[in-house]
XYZ file of C-alpha atoms in Angstrom:
557
model
C 0.000 0.000 0.000
C 0.969 3.630 -0.440
C 2.035 5.001 2.937
C 3.444 8.445 2.173
C 3.379 10.722 -0.860
C 5.739 13.705 -1.066
C 5.299 16.246 -3.865
C 7.500 19.254 -4.601
C 7.170 21.838 -7.368
C 4.582 19.780 -9.262
C 1.894 21.709 -11.231
C 0.369 24.178 -8.722
C 1.723 22.247 -5.732
C 4.637 23.947 -3.968
C 5.418 21.340 -1.337
C 3.082 18.711 0.023
C 3.299 15.541 2.058
C 0.306 13.218 2.357
C 0.047 10.189 4.629
C -2.321 7.407 3.599
C -3.785 4.645 5.721
C -5.241 1.293 4.828
C -8.900 0.752 4.016
C -10.852 3.393 2.064
C -9.418 6.911 1.748
C -11.553 9.595 0.100
C -10.186 12.841 -1.361
C -12.753 15.604 -1.662
C -12.718 19.343 -2.270
C -13.906 22.016 -4.631
C -13.379 21.636 -8.357
C -9.894 22.835 -9.304
C -8.489 22.458 -5.788
C -5.885 19.943 -6.972
C -7.406 16.500 -6.351
C -6.608 15.228 -9.827
C -3.128 16.760 -9.594
C -2.404 14.474 -6.660
C -3.561 11.509 -8.755
C -1.341 12.771 -11.616
C 1.601 12.866 -9.205
C 0.947 9.278 -8.135
C 0.678 8.431 -11.834
C 4.285 9.572 -12.267
C 5.325 6.997 -9.679
C 3.786 4.159 -11.690
C 5.430 5.247 -14.939
C 2.961 7.569 -16.692
C 4.859 9.583 -19.306
C 6.249 12.837 -17.929
C 5.812 16.325 -19.374
C 7.595 19.606 -18.743
C 4.122 21.052 -18.055
C 4.151 19.193 -14.734
C 7.031 21.344 -13.445
C 5.751 24.297 -11.390
C 6.296 27.631 -13.122
C 9.713 29.032 -12.250
C 11.084 25.752 -10.882
C 13.875 23.670 -12.448
C 12.341 20.326 -11.611
C 9.414 18.585 -9.949
C 9.969 15.748 -7.481
C 7.515 13.044 -6.442
C 8.384 10.442 -3.833
C 6.280 7.564 -2.581
C 6.857 5.099 0.230
C 5.085 1.778 -0.331
C 4.535 -1.086 2.078
C 5.464 -4.221 0.085
C 5.253 -6.803 2.847
C 2.665 -8.883 0.924
C 3.611 -7.904 -2.639
C 5.317 -11.174 -3.644
C 5.238 -10.568 -7.410
C 6.719 -7.075 -7.064
C 9.453 -8.366 -4.725
C 10.357 -11.108 -7.228
C 10.691 -8.530 -10.031
C 12.812 -6.252 -7.829
C 15.170 -9.116 -7.001
C 15.524 -9.926 -10.709
C 16.571 -6.286 -11.175
C 19.153 -6.645 -8.355
C 17.370 -3.979 -6.313
C 17.778 -4.298 -2.551
C 14.456 -5.257 -0.911
C 15.609 -6.231 2.567
C 13.066 -3.894 4.168
C 9.272 -4.184 4.029
C 8.931 -0.832 2.293
C 9.889 0.575 -1.094
C 11.001 4.126 -1.876
C 10.012 5.236 -5.373
C 11.182 8.611 -6.679
C 10.566 10.465 -9.932
C 12.266 13.742 -10.883
C 10.857 15.670 -13.842
C 12.972 18.448 -15.314
C 11.784 21.544 -17.099
C 13.284 20.071 -20.301
C 10.699 17.284 -20.102
C 13.222 14.587 -19.232
C 12.818 12.546 -16.069
C 14.784 10.243 -13.783
C 13.221 7.229 -12.036
C 14.649 5.669 -8.879
C 13.648 2.664 -6.800
C 15.324 2.417 -3.385
C 17.788 5.082 -4.578
C 18.785 2.956 -7.589
C 18.207 4.514 -11.014
C 15.916 2.455 -13.267
C 14.376 2.856 -16.707
C 10.791 4.007 -17.140
C 9.922 0.546 -18.457
C 11.385 -1.105 -15.342
C 9.477 1.304 -13.110
C 6.222 0.396 -14.853
C 6.986 -3.318 -14.576
C 7.384 -3.081 -10.801
C 4.603 -0.617 -10.066
C 1.915 -2.400 -12.073
C 2.218 -5.120 -9.428
C 1.622 -2.616 -6.617
C -0.794 0.054 -7.770
C -3.676 0.486 -10.211
C -5.051 3.893 -11.166
C -8.564 3.799 -12.545
C -9.887 6.906 -14.274
C -12.334 7.944 -16.958
C -9.951 6.750 -19.680
C -10.108 3.188 -18.428
C -13.895 3.349 -18.185
C -13.979 4.339 -21.847
C -11.714 1.400 -22.682
C -14.588 -0.828 -21.548
C -16.355 0.216 -24.762
C -13.557 -1.278 -26.868
C -14.272 -4.858 -27.902
C -10.605 -5.962 -27.690
C -10.521 -5.015 -23.991
C -13.247 -7.590 -23.329
C -11.013 -10.471 -24.455
C -8.221 -9.141 -22.215
C -10.608 -9.196 -19.250
C -11.729 -12.746 -20.020
C -8.161 -14.059 -20.308
C -7.239 -12.260 -17.104
C -10.240 -13.752 -15.290
C -9.200 -17.244 -16.402
C -6.114 -16.992 -14.167
C -4.127 -19.462 -16.264
C -6.890 -22.048 -16.801
C -6.050 -22.239 -20.496
C -2.476 -20.923 -20.575
C -1.265 -24.128 -22.253
C -3.862 -23.863 -25.045
C -3.200 -20.126 -25.470
C 0.589 -20.567 -25.784
C 0.160 -23.493 -28.170
C -2.223 -21.486 -30.332
C 0.013 -18.390 -30.384
C 3.099 -20.422 -31.315
C 1.298 -22.218 -34.152
C -0.407 -19.063 -35.419
C 2.891 -17.158 -35.540
C 4.508 -20.004 -37.504
C 1.495 -20.004 -39.865
C 1.754 -16.236 -40.463
C 5.522 -16.499 -40.975
C 5.144 -19.185 -43.657
C 2.376 -17.200 -45.381
C 4.672 -14.182 -45.493
C 7.455 -16.323 -46.892
C 5.168 -17.559 -49.682
C 3.954 -14.023 -50.432
C 7.544 -12.839 -50.772
C 8.326 -15.734 -53.084
C 5.279 -15.145 -55.284
C 5.553 -11.357 -55.501
C 9.228 -11.227 -56.433
C 8.954 -11.635 -60.274
C 11.713 -9.667 -62.057
C 13.112 -8.341 -58.799
C 13.546 -11.945 -57.660
C 15.570 -12.786 -60.763
C 17.738 -9.708 -60.233
C 18.196 -10.721 -56.623
C 19.143 -14.206 -57.801
C 21.958 -12.755 -59.919
C 23.207 -10.710 -56.989
C 23.055 -13.647 -54.577
C 24.879 -15.910 -57.041
C 27.633 -13.301 -57.342
C 27.869 -13.014 -53.557
C 27.852 -16.792 -53.083
C 30.565 -17.330 -55.719
C 32.664 -14.568 -54.157
C 32.437 -16.187 -50.731
C 32.876 -19.739 -52.019
C 36.000 -18.836 -54.020
C 37.525 -17.362 -50.868
C 37.591 -20.859 -49.246
C 36.828 -19.382 -45.847
C 38.057 -21.078 -42.684
C 37.275 -20.079 -39.123
C 40.357 -18.778 -37.272
C 42.207 -17.941 -40.501
C 42.409 -14.205 -39.802
C 44.120 -14.799 -36.457
C 46.624 -17.164 -38.120
C 47.313 -14.614 -40.882
C 47.876 -11.833 -38.390
C 50.397 -13.964 -36.484
C 52.274 -15.004 -39.660
C 52.386 -11.443 -41.040
C 53.713 -10.194 -37.722
C 56.408 -12.922 -37.794
C 57.624 -11.986 -41.282
C 57.494 -8.242 -40.672
C 59.699 -8.739 -37.595
C 61.978 -11.369 -39.157
C 65.187 -9.404 -38.465
C 64.477 -8.990 -34.758
C 63.266 -12.603 -34.588
C 66.472 -13.912 -36.255
C 68.624 -11.932 -33.841
C 66.746 -13.258 -30.817
C 66.877 -16.862 -32.079
C 70.651 -16.651 -32.700
C 71.247 -15.281 -29.213
C 69.091 -17.994 -27.680
C 70.932 -20.668 -29.671
C 74.315 -19.339 -28.496
C 73.166 -19.514 -24.873
C 72.299 -23.179 -25.388
C 75.449 -24.161 -27.419
C 78.509 -22.063 -26.390
C 81.303 -23.308 -24.140
C 79.290 -22.404 -21.028
C 76.012 -23.740 -22.412
C 73.294 -24.309 -19.858
C 72.560 -27.916 -21.015
C 76.235 -28.870 -20.556
C 76.294 -27.376 -17.040
C 73.036 -29.219 -16.225
C 74.583 -32.484 -17.439
C 77.577 -31.921 -15.173
C 75.220 -31.143 -12.266
C 73.252 -34.335 -12.922
C 76.485 -36.379 -12.892
C 77.557 -34.929 -9.547
C 74.100 -35.509 -8.066
C 74.352 -39.151 -9.178
C 77.664 -39.396 -7.356
C 76.051 -37.946 -4.219
C 73.162 -40.402 -4.476
C 75.557 -43.320 -4.527
C 76.944 -42.146 -1.183
C 73.680 -40.808 0.340
C 70.961 -42.918 -1.315
C 67.597 -41.338 -2.272
C 68.080 -37.918 -0.639
C 68.993 -36.157 -3.906
C 67.223 -38.444 -6.375
C 64.215 -36.123 -6.759
C 66.499 -33.130 -7.408
C 68.476 -35.156 -9.986
C 65.248 -36.142 -11.751
C 64.240 -32.473 -11.967
C 67.658 -31.463 -13.338
C 67.442 -34.262 -15.933
C 63.999 -33.044 -16.922
C 65.290 -29.502 -17.481
C 68.261 -30.933 -19.441
C 65.970 -32.731 -21.888
C 63.613 -29.730 -22.156
C 66.514 -27.457 -23.081
C 67.707 -30.045 -25.588
C 64.320 -29.970 -27.288
C 64.365 -26.154 -27.197
C 67.813 -26.110 -28.831
C 66.574 -28.207 -31.779
C 63.340 -26.169 -32.080
C 65.269 -22.892 -32.126
C 67.711 -24.273 -34.709
C 64.831 -25.338 -36.974
C 63.168 -21.934 -36.573
C 66.424 -20.116 -37.475
C 66.243 -21.562 -40.994
C 62.738 -20.111 -41.418
C 63.350 -16.473 -40.474
C 64.485 -15.016 -43.745
C 62.423 -12.052 -44.912
C 60.288 -13.283 -47.860
C 58.677 -10.244 -49.457
C 56.696 -12.264 -51.981
C 55.232 -14.501 -49.249
C 54.394 -11.416 -47.156
C 52.587 -9.855 -50.133
C 50.575 -13.036 -50.560
C 49.584 -13.034 -46.914
C 48.637 -9.341 -46.926
C 46.650 -9.812 -50.134
C 44.730 -12.652 -48.492
C 44.113 -10.504 -45.401
C 42.824 -7.645 -47.568
C 40.428 -10.030 -49.319
C 39.029 -11.307 -46.025
C 38.684 -7.786 -44.579
C 36.884 -6.694 -47.733
C 34.447 -9.616 -47.428
C 33.889 -8.763 -43.746
C 32.995 -5.171 -44.641
C 30.525 -6.374 -47.260
C 28.849 -9.352 -45.625
C 29.653 -9.795 -41.933
C 31.724 -8.885 -38.906
C 33.807 -12.095 -38.790
C 34.519 -15.342 -40.645
C 31.789 -17.185 -38.730
C 29.133 -14.693 -39.864
C 30.489 -14.840 -43.432
C 30.086 -18.620 -43.458
C 26.586 -18.282 -42.007
C 25.650 -15.721 -44.670
C 27.073 -17.997 -47.379
C 24.872 -20.811 -46.089
C 21.800 -18.525 -45.948
C 22.094 -17.239 -49.515
C 22.802 -20.768 -50.749
C 19.433 -21.747 -49.276
C 17.722 -18.729 -50.896
C 19.315 -19.491 -54.260
C 18.036 -23.048 -53.995
C 14.508 -21.817 -53.241
C 14.463 -19.341 -56.118
C 15.972 -21.768 -58.612
C 13.461 -24.350 -57.493
C 10.568 -21.884 -57.301
C 7.784 -24.308 -58.140
C 9.081 -26.926 -55.776
C 9.649 -24.346 -53.020
C 6.222 -22.736 -53.390
C 4.483 -26.130 -53.416
C 6.374 -27.144 -50.287
C 5.455 -23.862 -48.593
C 1.781 -24.252 -49.513
C 1.802 -27.712 -47.997
C 3.402 -26.414 -44.787
C 0.881 -23.537 -44.638
C -2.030 -25.931 -45.085
C -0.753 -28.194 -42.301
C -0.181 -25.207 -39.998
C -3.660 -23.837 -40.789
C -5.226 -27.149 -39.761
C -3.273 -26.988 -36.498
C -4.320 -23.357 -35.948
C -7.977 -24.356 -36.319
C -7.501 -27.382 -34.062
C -5.750 -25.460 -31.281
C -8.073 -22.481 -31.771
C -11.138 -24.642 -31.237
C -9.596 -26.134 -28.092
C -8.903 -22.599 -26.833
C -12.427 -21.404 -27.700
C -13.995 -24.314 -25.833
C -12.164 -23.427 -22.634
C -12.748 -19.697 -23.114
C -16.505 -20.240 -23.441
C -16.575 -22.178 -20.189
C -14.687 -19.429 -18.322
C -16.814 -16.772 -20.054
C -19.966 -18.227 -18.522
C -18.395 -18.053 -15.069
C -17.311 -14.450 -15.675
C -20.745 -13.510 -17.027
C -22.484 -14.854 -13.911
C -20.009 -13.084 -11.672
C -20.425 -9.725 -13.452
C -24.238 -9.956 -13.418
C -24.205 -10.625 -9.671
C -21.978 -7.601 -9.107
C -23.826 -5.106 -11.330
C -27.231 -6.171 -9.996
C -25.852 -5.411 -6.563
C -25.012 -1.889 -7.785
C -28.624 -0.766 -8.261
C -28.954 -2.354 -11.698
C -31.185 -5.191 -10.445
C -32.819 -5.883 -13.827
C -29.598 -5.685 -15.813
C -28.405 -8.625 -17.845
C -25.045 -9.172 -19.511
C -23.905 -11.815 -21.956
C -20.471 -12.516 -23.391
C -21.019 -12.934 -27.115
C -18.697 -15.084 -29.260
C -18.591 -14.602 -33.025
C -16.392 -16.600 -35.383
C -13.934 -14.562 -37.407
C -13.622 -14.930 -41.174
C -10.014 -15.989 -40.657
C -7.868 -16.796 -37.615
C -6.304 -13.887 -35.719
C -3.500 -13.664 -33.207
C -6.086 -13.732 -30.394
C -8.025 -16.752 -31.628
C -10.753 -17.909 -33.995
C -13.447 -15.681 -32.473
C -13.915 -12.172 -31.193
C -15.857 -11.614 -28.002
C -17.979 -8.699 -26.878
C -19.847 -7.838 -23.706
C -23.495 -7.183 -24.556
C -25.758 -5.610 -21.949
C -29.412 -5.023 -21.307
C -29.561 -2.479 -18.449
C -33.344 -2.757 -18.016
C -35.896 -5.546 -18.100
C -37.393 -6.167 -21.521
C -34.617 -4.430 -23.472
C -32.552 -6.433 -25.984
C -28.863 -7.055 -25.476
C -26.736 -4.390 -27.193
C -23.137 -3.207 -27.308
C -22.019 -1.230 -24.273
C -21.394 1.914 -26.299
C -24.983 1.885 -27.575
C -26.885 1.449 -24.330
C -24.672 2.237 -21.332
C -24.773 5.700 -19.776
C -21.769 7.159 -17.975
C -23.163 6.068 -14.621
C -23.860 2.554 -15.863
C -20.354 2.270 -17.301
C -18.909 3.406 -13.976
C -20.857 0.747 -12.121
C -19.904 -1.984 -14.597
C -16.242 -1.013 -14.309
C -16.449 -0.959 -10.518
C -18.047 -4.410 -10.638
C -15.133 -5.636 -12.753
C -12.614 -4.082 -10.371
C -14.220 -5.839 -7.429
C -13.973 -9.142 -9.335
C -10.353 -8.733 -10.357
C -8.966 -7.001 -7.276
C -8.059 -10.227 -5.459
C -6.503 -11.970 -8.456
C -4.311 -9.028 -9.502
C -2.184 -9.244 -6.346
C -1.844 -5.455 -6.147
C -1.695 -3.594 -2.850
C -3.554 -0.380 -3.755
C -6.098 0.954 -6.233
C -6.910 4.584 -7.016
C -10.312 5.634 -8.341
C -10.402 9.018 -10.063
C -14.095 10.008 -9.989
C -15.237 6.492 -10.862
C -18.616 7.455 -9.367
C -19.206 10.170 -11.964
C -22.817 10.281 -13.175
C -24.127 8.270 -10.220
C -26.456 9.405 -7.437
C -29.059 8.199 -4.929
C -29.186 4.525 -4.032
C -26.740 3.649 -6.825
C -24.206 5.961 -5.188
C -24.735 4.236 -1.838
C -24.267 0.826 -3.456
C -21.040 2.005 -5.120
C -19.802 3.300 -1.780
C -20.489 -0.085 -0.185
C -18.691 -1.800 -3.085
C -15.609 0.405 -2.701
C -15.642 -0.278 1.036
C -15.804 -3.994 0.270
C -12.811 -3.737 -2.100
C -10.957 -1.829 0.644
C -11.185 -4.911 2.865
C -8.690 -6.599 0.531
C -6.453 -3.752 -0.670
C -5.965 -0.058 -0.004
C -8.473 2.105 -1.913
C -7.869 5.815 -2.585
C -10.767 7.586 -4.248
C -11.506 11.078 -5.545
C -15.217 11.534 -5.085
C -17.942 14.178 -5.095
C -20.450 11.794 -3.526
C -21.315 12.226 0.169
C -22.240 8.524 0.331
C -18.666 7.550 -0.542
C -17.099 10.154 1.769
C -19.291 9.017 4.679
C -18.183 5.416 4.089
C -14.437 6.225 4.192
C -11.935 5.179 6.803
C -9.902 8.319 6.099
C -11.145 11.587 4.620
C -8.661 14.029 3.085
C -9.832 17.527 2.162
C -8.015 19.174 -0.760
C -8.070 22.961 -1.001
C -6.239 25.816 -2.699
C -4.394 28.340 -0.543
C -2.287 31.401 -1.254
C 1.347 31.304 -0.195
C 3.852 34.042 -1.063
C 1.372 35.549 -3.560
C 1.047 32.208 -5.359
C -1.632 29.549 -5.363
C -0.767 26.112 -4.018
C -2.616 23.003 -2.872
C -3.146 21.986 0.730
C -4.296 18.651 2.225
C -6.047 18.259 5.577
C -7.264 15.030 7.148
C -10.798 15.572 8.386
C -12.132 14.171 11.628
C -15.062 14.851 13.896
C -16.995 18.049 13.165
C -14.751 19.002 10.254
C -15.584 15.745 8.495
C -19.309 16.228 9.163
C -19.130 19.765 7.702
C -17.432 18.516 4.525
C -19.919 15.675 3.983
C -22.723 18.229 4.545
C -21.145 20.499 1.906
C -21.019 17.565 -0.492
C -24.737 16.949 0.145
C -25.994 20.480 -0.338
C -23.270 22.388 -2.137
C -21.913 25.672 -0.800
C -24.805 26.358 1.614
C -24.591 24.082 4.665
C -27.702 24.040 6.854
C -28.395 22.393 10.176
C -30.541 19.835 8.368
C -27.784 18.837 5.914
C -25.320 18.774 8.800
C -27.546 16.395 10.769
C -27.994 14.314 7.632
C -24.216 14.141 7.175
C -23.691 13.177 10.807
C -26.301 10.446 10.531
C -24.706 9.070 7.336
C -21.262 8.880 8.959
C -22.584 7.299 12.152
C -24.698 4.803 10.214
C -21.730 3.737 8.121
C -19.572 3.462 11.243
C -22.116 1.094 12.719
């Protein structure tokens, strides 16, 4: 859960620190006081794209810090450990700095991370629900996402199998299209590939050849120095004070000692003998090498010419000999396909047909399991929305077969709703009002909140367009969600505010001739006054105040 939020120089906020508790926290205040700005600031902590407009006028940067309790966030902790971020404590410090240039820096536990990494971690901790997400409910593709999410892995095997087969099917279709559409360009490409293949083949490439050439060229270019060093080494091993001769003498004396004092010097003699034979081998090796150190300009030219050829091929076709050989193999395969066009295309068509049959087979297996889960989800959603003052509402998850397979399956699905008794089922965007959409989305949130494993959810005016008993039902639903995870909600509804465990009042104040945002936690009479204001508007009467007090006390009971 989000414990503390610190904001500095963000939008109209100068400096602000907000402490959040568990359960249901409601943020209320006049329009324009800065409630949504606080949500925007939290959005920066979960990886929403930054803008220079967020930086307070006259400031160099805006800073948002959040302290999160991650004691029960197992998925987030696992991701953090994969990123080598220290998570020894039960809390997480997330920081985002936004500069006036528009650039930003993200940090987790004082370790700099990418925006993508920040999003990956925070999506396991926090969910911000606003009007944009409610509108996404109208998009048919979102419905399939919800269904697959609700399944919680019940058909992961079928889904992975289908995706793998479908991708192979699409790849082969693309390969056939490329083969069939080539025409004259294909023939021109054939000429080019044949030239490239012949050029590589004639080079007789061998892995490791460049390293061998470099060593041999270096040897010839330094033949004079090498000859001098070899001669000196040979003299050391063959002159009148040669080391091998001295070692032989030493070995003889050690043998004499061993005959007098058995075994004590045998190991030393063996070592001396070993060095004697090693130096003997070295003497012969150096002598042989001395005959091969003459500077051969013609041979050097041949080596350098070969090196130039290989470097030229590397520049044209690959970074090393291994990649050149791989490219040679690849174009040989392409040449074979083009030269055997009919055979290749027939083979591809056969592969495509076999893959298509598998796509249909696996797609039907996937659809069967999806339909079963869809019925469970449908029943669950209907129960939830009927509990939100839509008692006659009905919802069905409609499956329609596509003309051809898609990446998502053989069918598209859509949520169809009838909000009132006797009305036919229609698409959400044709029948659902803003208030109905809000209630449907809240119903979905209550269904998914346990399975997501997150620790907090933020509702940005999710109760928009709702009033009366429906508002009370939504308040109860948010309170119910808050039993499982922390809920932070911007609301204009007194029913929701009266249901809260914590009530934060957002207001605008003047400080140093500038407007900034202030946050005050309301308790007792102050909370009653604010709920009364939310009931009646600006004019608070004794009746609305008593009504507010009764609502708070009733919800407390």
